[in-house]
Coordinates of C-alpha atoms and ligand atoms in Angstrom, one line a residue:
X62 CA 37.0 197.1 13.5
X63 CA 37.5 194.3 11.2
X64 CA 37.0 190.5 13.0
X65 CA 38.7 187.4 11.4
X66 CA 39.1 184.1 12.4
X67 CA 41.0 182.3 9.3
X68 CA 44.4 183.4 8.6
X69 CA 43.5 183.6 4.5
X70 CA 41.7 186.3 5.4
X71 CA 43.9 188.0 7.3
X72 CA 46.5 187.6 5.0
X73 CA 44.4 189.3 2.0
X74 CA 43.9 192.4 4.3
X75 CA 47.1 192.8 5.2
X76 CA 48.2 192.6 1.4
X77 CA 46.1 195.5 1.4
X78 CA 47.2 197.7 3.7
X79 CA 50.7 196.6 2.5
X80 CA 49.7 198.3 -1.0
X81 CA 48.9 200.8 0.3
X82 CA 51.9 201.5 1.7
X83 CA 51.1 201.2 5.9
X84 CA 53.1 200.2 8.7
X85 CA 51.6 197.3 10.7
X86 CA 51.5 196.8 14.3
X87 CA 50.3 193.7 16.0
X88 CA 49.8 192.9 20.0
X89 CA 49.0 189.3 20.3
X90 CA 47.0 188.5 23.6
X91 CA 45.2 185.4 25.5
X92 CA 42.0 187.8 26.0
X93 CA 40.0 188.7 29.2
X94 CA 41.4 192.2 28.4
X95 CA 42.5 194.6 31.1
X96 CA 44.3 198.0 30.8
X97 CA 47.5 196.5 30.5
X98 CA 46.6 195.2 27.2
X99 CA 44.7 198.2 25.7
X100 CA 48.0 200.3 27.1
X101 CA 50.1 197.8 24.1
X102 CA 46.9 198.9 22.4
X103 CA 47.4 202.2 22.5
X104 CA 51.7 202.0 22.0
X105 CA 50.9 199.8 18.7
X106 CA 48.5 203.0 17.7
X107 CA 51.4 205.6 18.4
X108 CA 53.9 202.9 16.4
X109 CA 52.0 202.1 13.1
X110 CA 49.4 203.1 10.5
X111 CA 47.1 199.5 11.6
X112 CA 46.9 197.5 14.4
X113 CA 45.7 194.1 14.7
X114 CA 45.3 192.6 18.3
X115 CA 44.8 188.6 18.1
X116 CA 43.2 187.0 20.8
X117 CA 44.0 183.3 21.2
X118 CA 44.1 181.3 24.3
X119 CA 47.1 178.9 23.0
X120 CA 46.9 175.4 24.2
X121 CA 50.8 174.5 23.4
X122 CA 52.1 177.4 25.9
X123 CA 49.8 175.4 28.7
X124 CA 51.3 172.2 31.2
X125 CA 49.1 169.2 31.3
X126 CA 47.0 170.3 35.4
X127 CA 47.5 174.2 33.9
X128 CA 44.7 176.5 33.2
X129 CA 43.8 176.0 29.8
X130 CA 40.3 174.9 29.9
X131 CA 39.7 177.3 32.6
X132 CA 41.5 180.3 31.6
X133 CA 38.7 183.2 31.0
X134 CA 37.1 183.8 27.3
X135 CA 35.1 186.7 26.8
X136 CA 35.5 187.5 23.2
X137 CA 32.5 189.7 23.2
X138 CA 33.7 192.3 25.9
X139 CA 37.5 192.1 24.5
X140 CA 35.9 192.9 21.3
X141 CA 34.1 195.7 22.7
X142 CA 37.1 196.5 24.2
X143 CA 39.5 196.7 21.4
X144 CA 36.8 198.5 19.0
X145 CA 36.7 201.2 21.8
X146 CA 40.7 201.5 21.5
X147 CA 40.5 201.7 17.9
X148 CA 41.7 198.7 16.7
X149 CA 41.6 197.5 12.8
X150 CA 41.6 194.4 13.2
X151 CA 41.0 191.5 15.6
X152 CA 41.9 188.1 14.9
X153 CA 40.4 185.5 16.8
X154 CA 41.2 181.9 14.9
X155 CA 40.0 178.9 16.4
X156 CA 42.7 176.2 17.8
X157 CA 42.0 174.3 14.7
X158 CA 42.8 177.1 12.7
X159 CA 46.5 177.4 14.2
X160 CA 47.7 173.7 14.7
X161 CA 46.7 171.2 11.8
X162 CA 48.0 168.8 13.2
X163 CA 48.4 167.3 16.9
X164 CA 50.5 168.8 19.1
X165 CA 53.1 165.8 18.9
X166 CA 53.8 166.1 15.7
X167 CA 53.8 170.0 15.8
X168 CA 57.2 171.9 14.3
X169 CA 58.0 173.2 17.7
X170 CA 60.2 176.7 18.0
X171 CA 62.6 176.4 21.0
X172 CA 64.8 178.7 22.4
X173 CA 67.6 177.0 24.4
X174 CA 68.5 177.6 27.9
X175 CA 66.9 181.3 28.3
X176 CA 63.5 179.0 28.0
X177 CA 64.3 176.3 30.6
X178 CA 65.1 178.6 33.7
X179 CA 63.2 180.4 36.3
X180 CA 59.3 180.1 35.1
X181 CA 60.8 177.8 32.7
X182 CA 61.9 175.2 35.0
X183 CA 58.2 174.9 36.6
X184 CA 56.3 175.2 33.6
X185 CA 58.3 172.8 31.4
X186 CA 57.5 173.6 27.6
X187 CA 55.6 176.7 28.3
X188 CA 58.0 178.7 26.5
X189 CA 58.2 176.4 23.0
X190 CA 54.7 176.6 23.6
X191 CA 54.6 180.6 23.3
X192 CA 57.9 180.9 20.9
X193 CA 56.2 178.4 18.5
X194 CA 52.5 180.4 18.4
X195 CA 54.0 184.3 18.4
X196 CA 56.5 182.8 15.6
X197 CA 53.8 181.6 13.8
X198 CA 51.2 184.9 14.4
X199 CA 54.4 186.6 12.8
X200 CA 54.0 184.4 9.7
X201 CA 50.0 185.2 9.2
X202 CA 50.1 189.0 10.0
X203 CA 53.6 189.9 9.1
X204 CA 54.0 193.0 11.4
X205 CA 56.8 195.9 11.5
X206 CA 56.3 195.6 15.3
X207 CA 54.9 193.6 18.0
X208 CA 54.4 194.9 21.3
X209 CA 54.2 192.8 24.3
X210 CA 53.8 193.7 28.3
X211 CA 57.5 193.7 30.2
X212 CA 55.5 191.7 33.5
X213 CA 56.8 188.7 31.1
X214 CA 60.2 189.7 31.3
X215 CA 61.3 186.3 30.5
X216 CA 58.9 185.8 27.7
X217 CA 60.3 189.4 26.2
X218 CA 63.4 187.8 26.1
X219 CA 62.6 184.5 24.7
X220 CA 60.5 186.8 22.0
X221 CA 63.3 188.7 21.5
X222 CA 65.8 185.5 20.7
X223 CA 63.6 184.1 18.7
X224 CA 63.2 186.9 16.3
X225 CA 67.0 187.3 16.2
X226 CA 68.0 184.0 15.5
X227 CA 65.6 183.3 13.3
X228 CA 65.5 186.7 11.7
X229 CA 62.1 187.7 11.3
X230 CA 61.9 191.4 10.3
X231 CA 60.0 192.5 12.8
X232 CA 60.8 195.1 15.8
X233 CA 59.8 194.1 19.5
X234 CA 58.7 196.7 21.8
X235 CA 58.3 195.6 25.4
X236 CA 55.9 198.4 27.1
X237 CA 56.0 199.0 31.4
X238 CA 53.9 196.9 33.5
X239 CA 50.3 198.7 35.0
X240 CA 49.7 198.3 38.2
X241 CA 47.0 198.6 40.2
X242 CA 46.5 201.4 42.4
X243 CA 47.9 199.4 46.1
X244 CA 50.9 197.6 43.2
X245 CA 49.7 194.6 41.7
X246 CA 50.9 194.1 38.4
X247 CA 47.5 193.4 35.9
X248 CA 46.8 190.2 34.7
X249 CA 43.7 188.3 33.7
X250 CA 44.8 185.5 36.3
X251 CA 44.0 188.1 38.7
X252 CA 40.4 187.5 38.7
X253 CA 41.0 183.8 40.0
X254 CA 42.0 185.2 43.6
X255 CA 39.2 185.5 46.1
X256 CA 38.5 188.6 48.1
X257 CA 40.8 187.7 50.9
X258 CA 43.9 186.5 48.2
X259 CA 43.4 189.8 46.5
X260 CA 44.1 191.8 49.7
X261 CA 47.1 189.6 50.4
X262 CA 48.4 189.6 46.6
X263 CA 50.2 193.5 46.6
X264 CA 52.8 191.7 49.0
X265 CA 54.8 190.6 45.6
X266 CA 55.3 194.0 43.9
X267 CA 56.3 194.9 48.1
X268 CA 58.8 192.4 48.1
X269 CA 60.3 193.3 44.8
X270 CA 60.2 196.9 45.7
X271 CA 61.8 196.2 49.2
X272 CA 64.5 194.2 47.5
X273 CA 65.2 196.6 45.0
X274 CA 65.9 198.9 47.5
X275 CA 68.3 197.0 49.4
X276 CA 70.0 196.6 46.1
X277 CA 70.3 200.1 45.3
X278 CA 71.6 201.1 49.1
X279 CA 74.5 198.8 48.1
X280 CA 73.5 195.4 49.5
X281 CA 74.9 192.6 47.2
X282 CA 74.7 189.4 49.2
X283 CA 72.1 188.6 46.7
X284 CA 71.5 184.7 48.4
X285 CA 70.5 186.3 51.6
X286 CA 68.1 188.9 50.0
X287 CA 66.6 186.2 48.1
X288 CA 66.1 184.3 51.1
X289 CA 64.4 187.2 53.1
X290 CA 62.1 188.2 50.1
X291 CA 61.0 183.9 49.9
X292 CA 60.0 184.2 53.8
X293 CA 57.9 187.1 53.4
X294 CA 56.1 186.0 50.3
X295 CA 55.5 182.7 52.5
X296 CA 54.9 184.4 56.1
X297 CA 51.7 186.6 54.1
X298 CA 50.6 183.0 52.5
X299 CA 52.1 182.7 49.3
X300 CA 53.9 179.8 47.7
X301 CA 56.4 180.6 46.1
X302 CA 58.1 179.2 43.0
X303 CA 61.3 181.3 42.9
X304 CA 62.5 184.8 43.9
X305 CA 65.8 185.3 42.1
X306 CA 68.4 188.4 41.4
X307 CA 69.3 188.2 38.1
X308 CA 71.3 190.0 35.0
X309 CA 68.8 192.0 33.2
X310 CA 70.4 191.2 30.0
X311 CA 70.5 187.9 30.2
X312 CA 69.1 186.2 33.1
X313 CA 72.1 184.7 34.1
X314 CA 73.3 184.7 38.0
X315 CA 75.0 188.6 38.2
X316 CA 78.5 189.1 39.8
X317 CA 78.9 191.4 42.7
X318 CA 80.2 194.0 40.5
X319 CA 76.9 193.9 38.1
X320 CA 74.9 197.2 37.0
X321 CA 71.9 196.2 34.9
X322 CA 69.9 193.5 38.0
X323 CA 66.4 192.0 37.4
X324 CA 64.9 191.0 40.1
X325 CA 61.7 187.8 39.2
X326 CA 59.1 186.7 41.3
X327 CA 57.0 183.4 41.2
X328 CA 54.5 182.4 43.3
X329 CA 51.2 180.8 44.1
X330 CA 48.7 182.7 46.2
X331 CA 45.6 179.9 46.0
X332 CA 44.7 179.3 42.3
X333 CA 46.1 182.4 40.8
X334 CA 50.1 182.1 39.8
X335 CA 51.4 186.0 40.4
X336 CA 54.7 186.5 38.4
X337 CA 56.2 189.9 38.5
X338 CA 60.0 192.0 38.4
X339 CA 61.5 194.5 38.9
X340 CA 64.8 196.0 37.0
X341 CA 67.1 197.9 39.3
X342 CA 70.4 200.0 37.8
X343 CA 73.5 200.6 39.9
X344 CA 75.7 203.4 38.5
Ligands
LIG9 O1 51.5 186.9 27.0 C1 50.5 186.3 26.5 O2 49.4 186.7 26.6 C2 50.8 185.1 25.7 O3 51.9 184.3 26.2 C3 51.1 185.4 24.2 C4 52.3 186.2 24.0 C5 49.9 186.1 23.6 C6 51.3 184.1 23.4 O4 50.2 183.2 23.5

């Protein structure tokens, strides 16, 4: 496995492989790896003739009290990691490497209104944050397809706008969340709950599942269900940001009468923010 941190140099090995006439598959990450990640890994594999994974921990996609400084680095075992999965390349650039200039004066990518709801109306700016660094990991690496994990089902979608309305030629795949073995969907925030929080963290993948359940046995009084799902998460110690029913297609409150329902989940269980969903079809 090749590792780069300047984006020259990526951009010479990708004209390479671009002579050569291969098909390019990147899966940008935050790093402190887990099997969800080396799944996209392994999709990107099955997808193109390279694969480059970046690893950058983006400070733009992070509130001022958030996680940033905190937020695990362990470039050597995600290295490891990604060399075991057969990646070509990793690219690691530093922060300076990415943003030239302060992040006030930053060109910002925005994607109105799908950005400023649900985890967008608590973590104001996250999503500019992540549109504006996968937009510009597009420009360096130029990939036929990016895959990203469907646990960020609102970040799939903001992805997915961005590349349509700004046209960049390159195809999304969104891959199925992993679990662990009692439910709990993977992520590297995981590892900032404490023994006791991690026993009590399975409750939101319950919820979902109990709510998508009620939905499919007809139920549509979707306020009520939201209601009863927000008392558990709270009653088993969680603090939830929102629980909401939506329109899988566009996030947008459903109608009685709607097939394609997302259900989202937000909420704080001590340090660790847990967001999670669940789709659920009606035919
Ligand atoms: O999902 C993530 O890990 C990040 O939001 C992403 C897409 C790598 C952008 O920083």
């Amino acid at each position: 496995m090749i590792t780069l941190h300047k984006i020259d140099q990526l951009r010479r090995q990708v004209a390479l492989w671009r002579q050569a006439g291969q098909r390019i598959a990147l899966v940008p990450t935050m790093g402190n790896l887990h099997t969800g990640h080396l799944r996209l890994v392994d999709r990107a594999r099955q997808l193109a003739d390279r694969v480059i994974a970046t690893i950058f921990v983006n400070p733009l996609q992070f509130g001022q009290g958030e996680d940033f400084e905190s937020y695990p680095r362990t470039l050597e075992d995600d290295s490891q990691k990604l060399e075991e999965y057969a990646t070509d390349l990793l690219f690691a650039p530093a922060v300076s490497e990415v943003y030239q200039r302060p992040q006030t004066e930053q060109t910002i990518v925005r994607v109105p209104g799908l950005s400023d709801i649900l985890c967008g109306q608590f973590r104001p700016g996250h999503f500019a944050g992540v549109a504006t660094v996968v937009c510009k990991l597009f420009n360096m690496a130029q990939p036929d397809v990016a895959v990203f994990g469907e646990k960020d089902y609102q970040q799939l979608m903001v992805i997915r706008r961005m590349v349509e309305d700004l046209q960049i030629p390159v195809q999304i795949e969104g891959m199925a969340t992993v679990r662990e073995a009692d439910g709990l969907a993977m992520s590297s925030r995981n590892g900032y709950l404490t023994v006791e929080e991690r026993a009590k963290a399975p409750v939101v993948y319950q919820v979902l599942t109990q709510t998508a359940e009620a939905l499919q046995a007809g139920d549509q009084d979707f306020k009520s269900l939201e209601e009863s799902a927000w008392n558990s998460l709270e009653n088993a110690g969680l603090r939830p940001d929102y629980f909401q029913i939506r329109r899988a297609q566009d996030l947008q409150s459903p109608d009685k009468e709607e097939k394609d329902l997302v259900i989202l989940a937000a909420a704080y269980l001590g340090a660790a923010r847990l967001i999670d969903n669940k789709t659920v079809t009606n035919r």
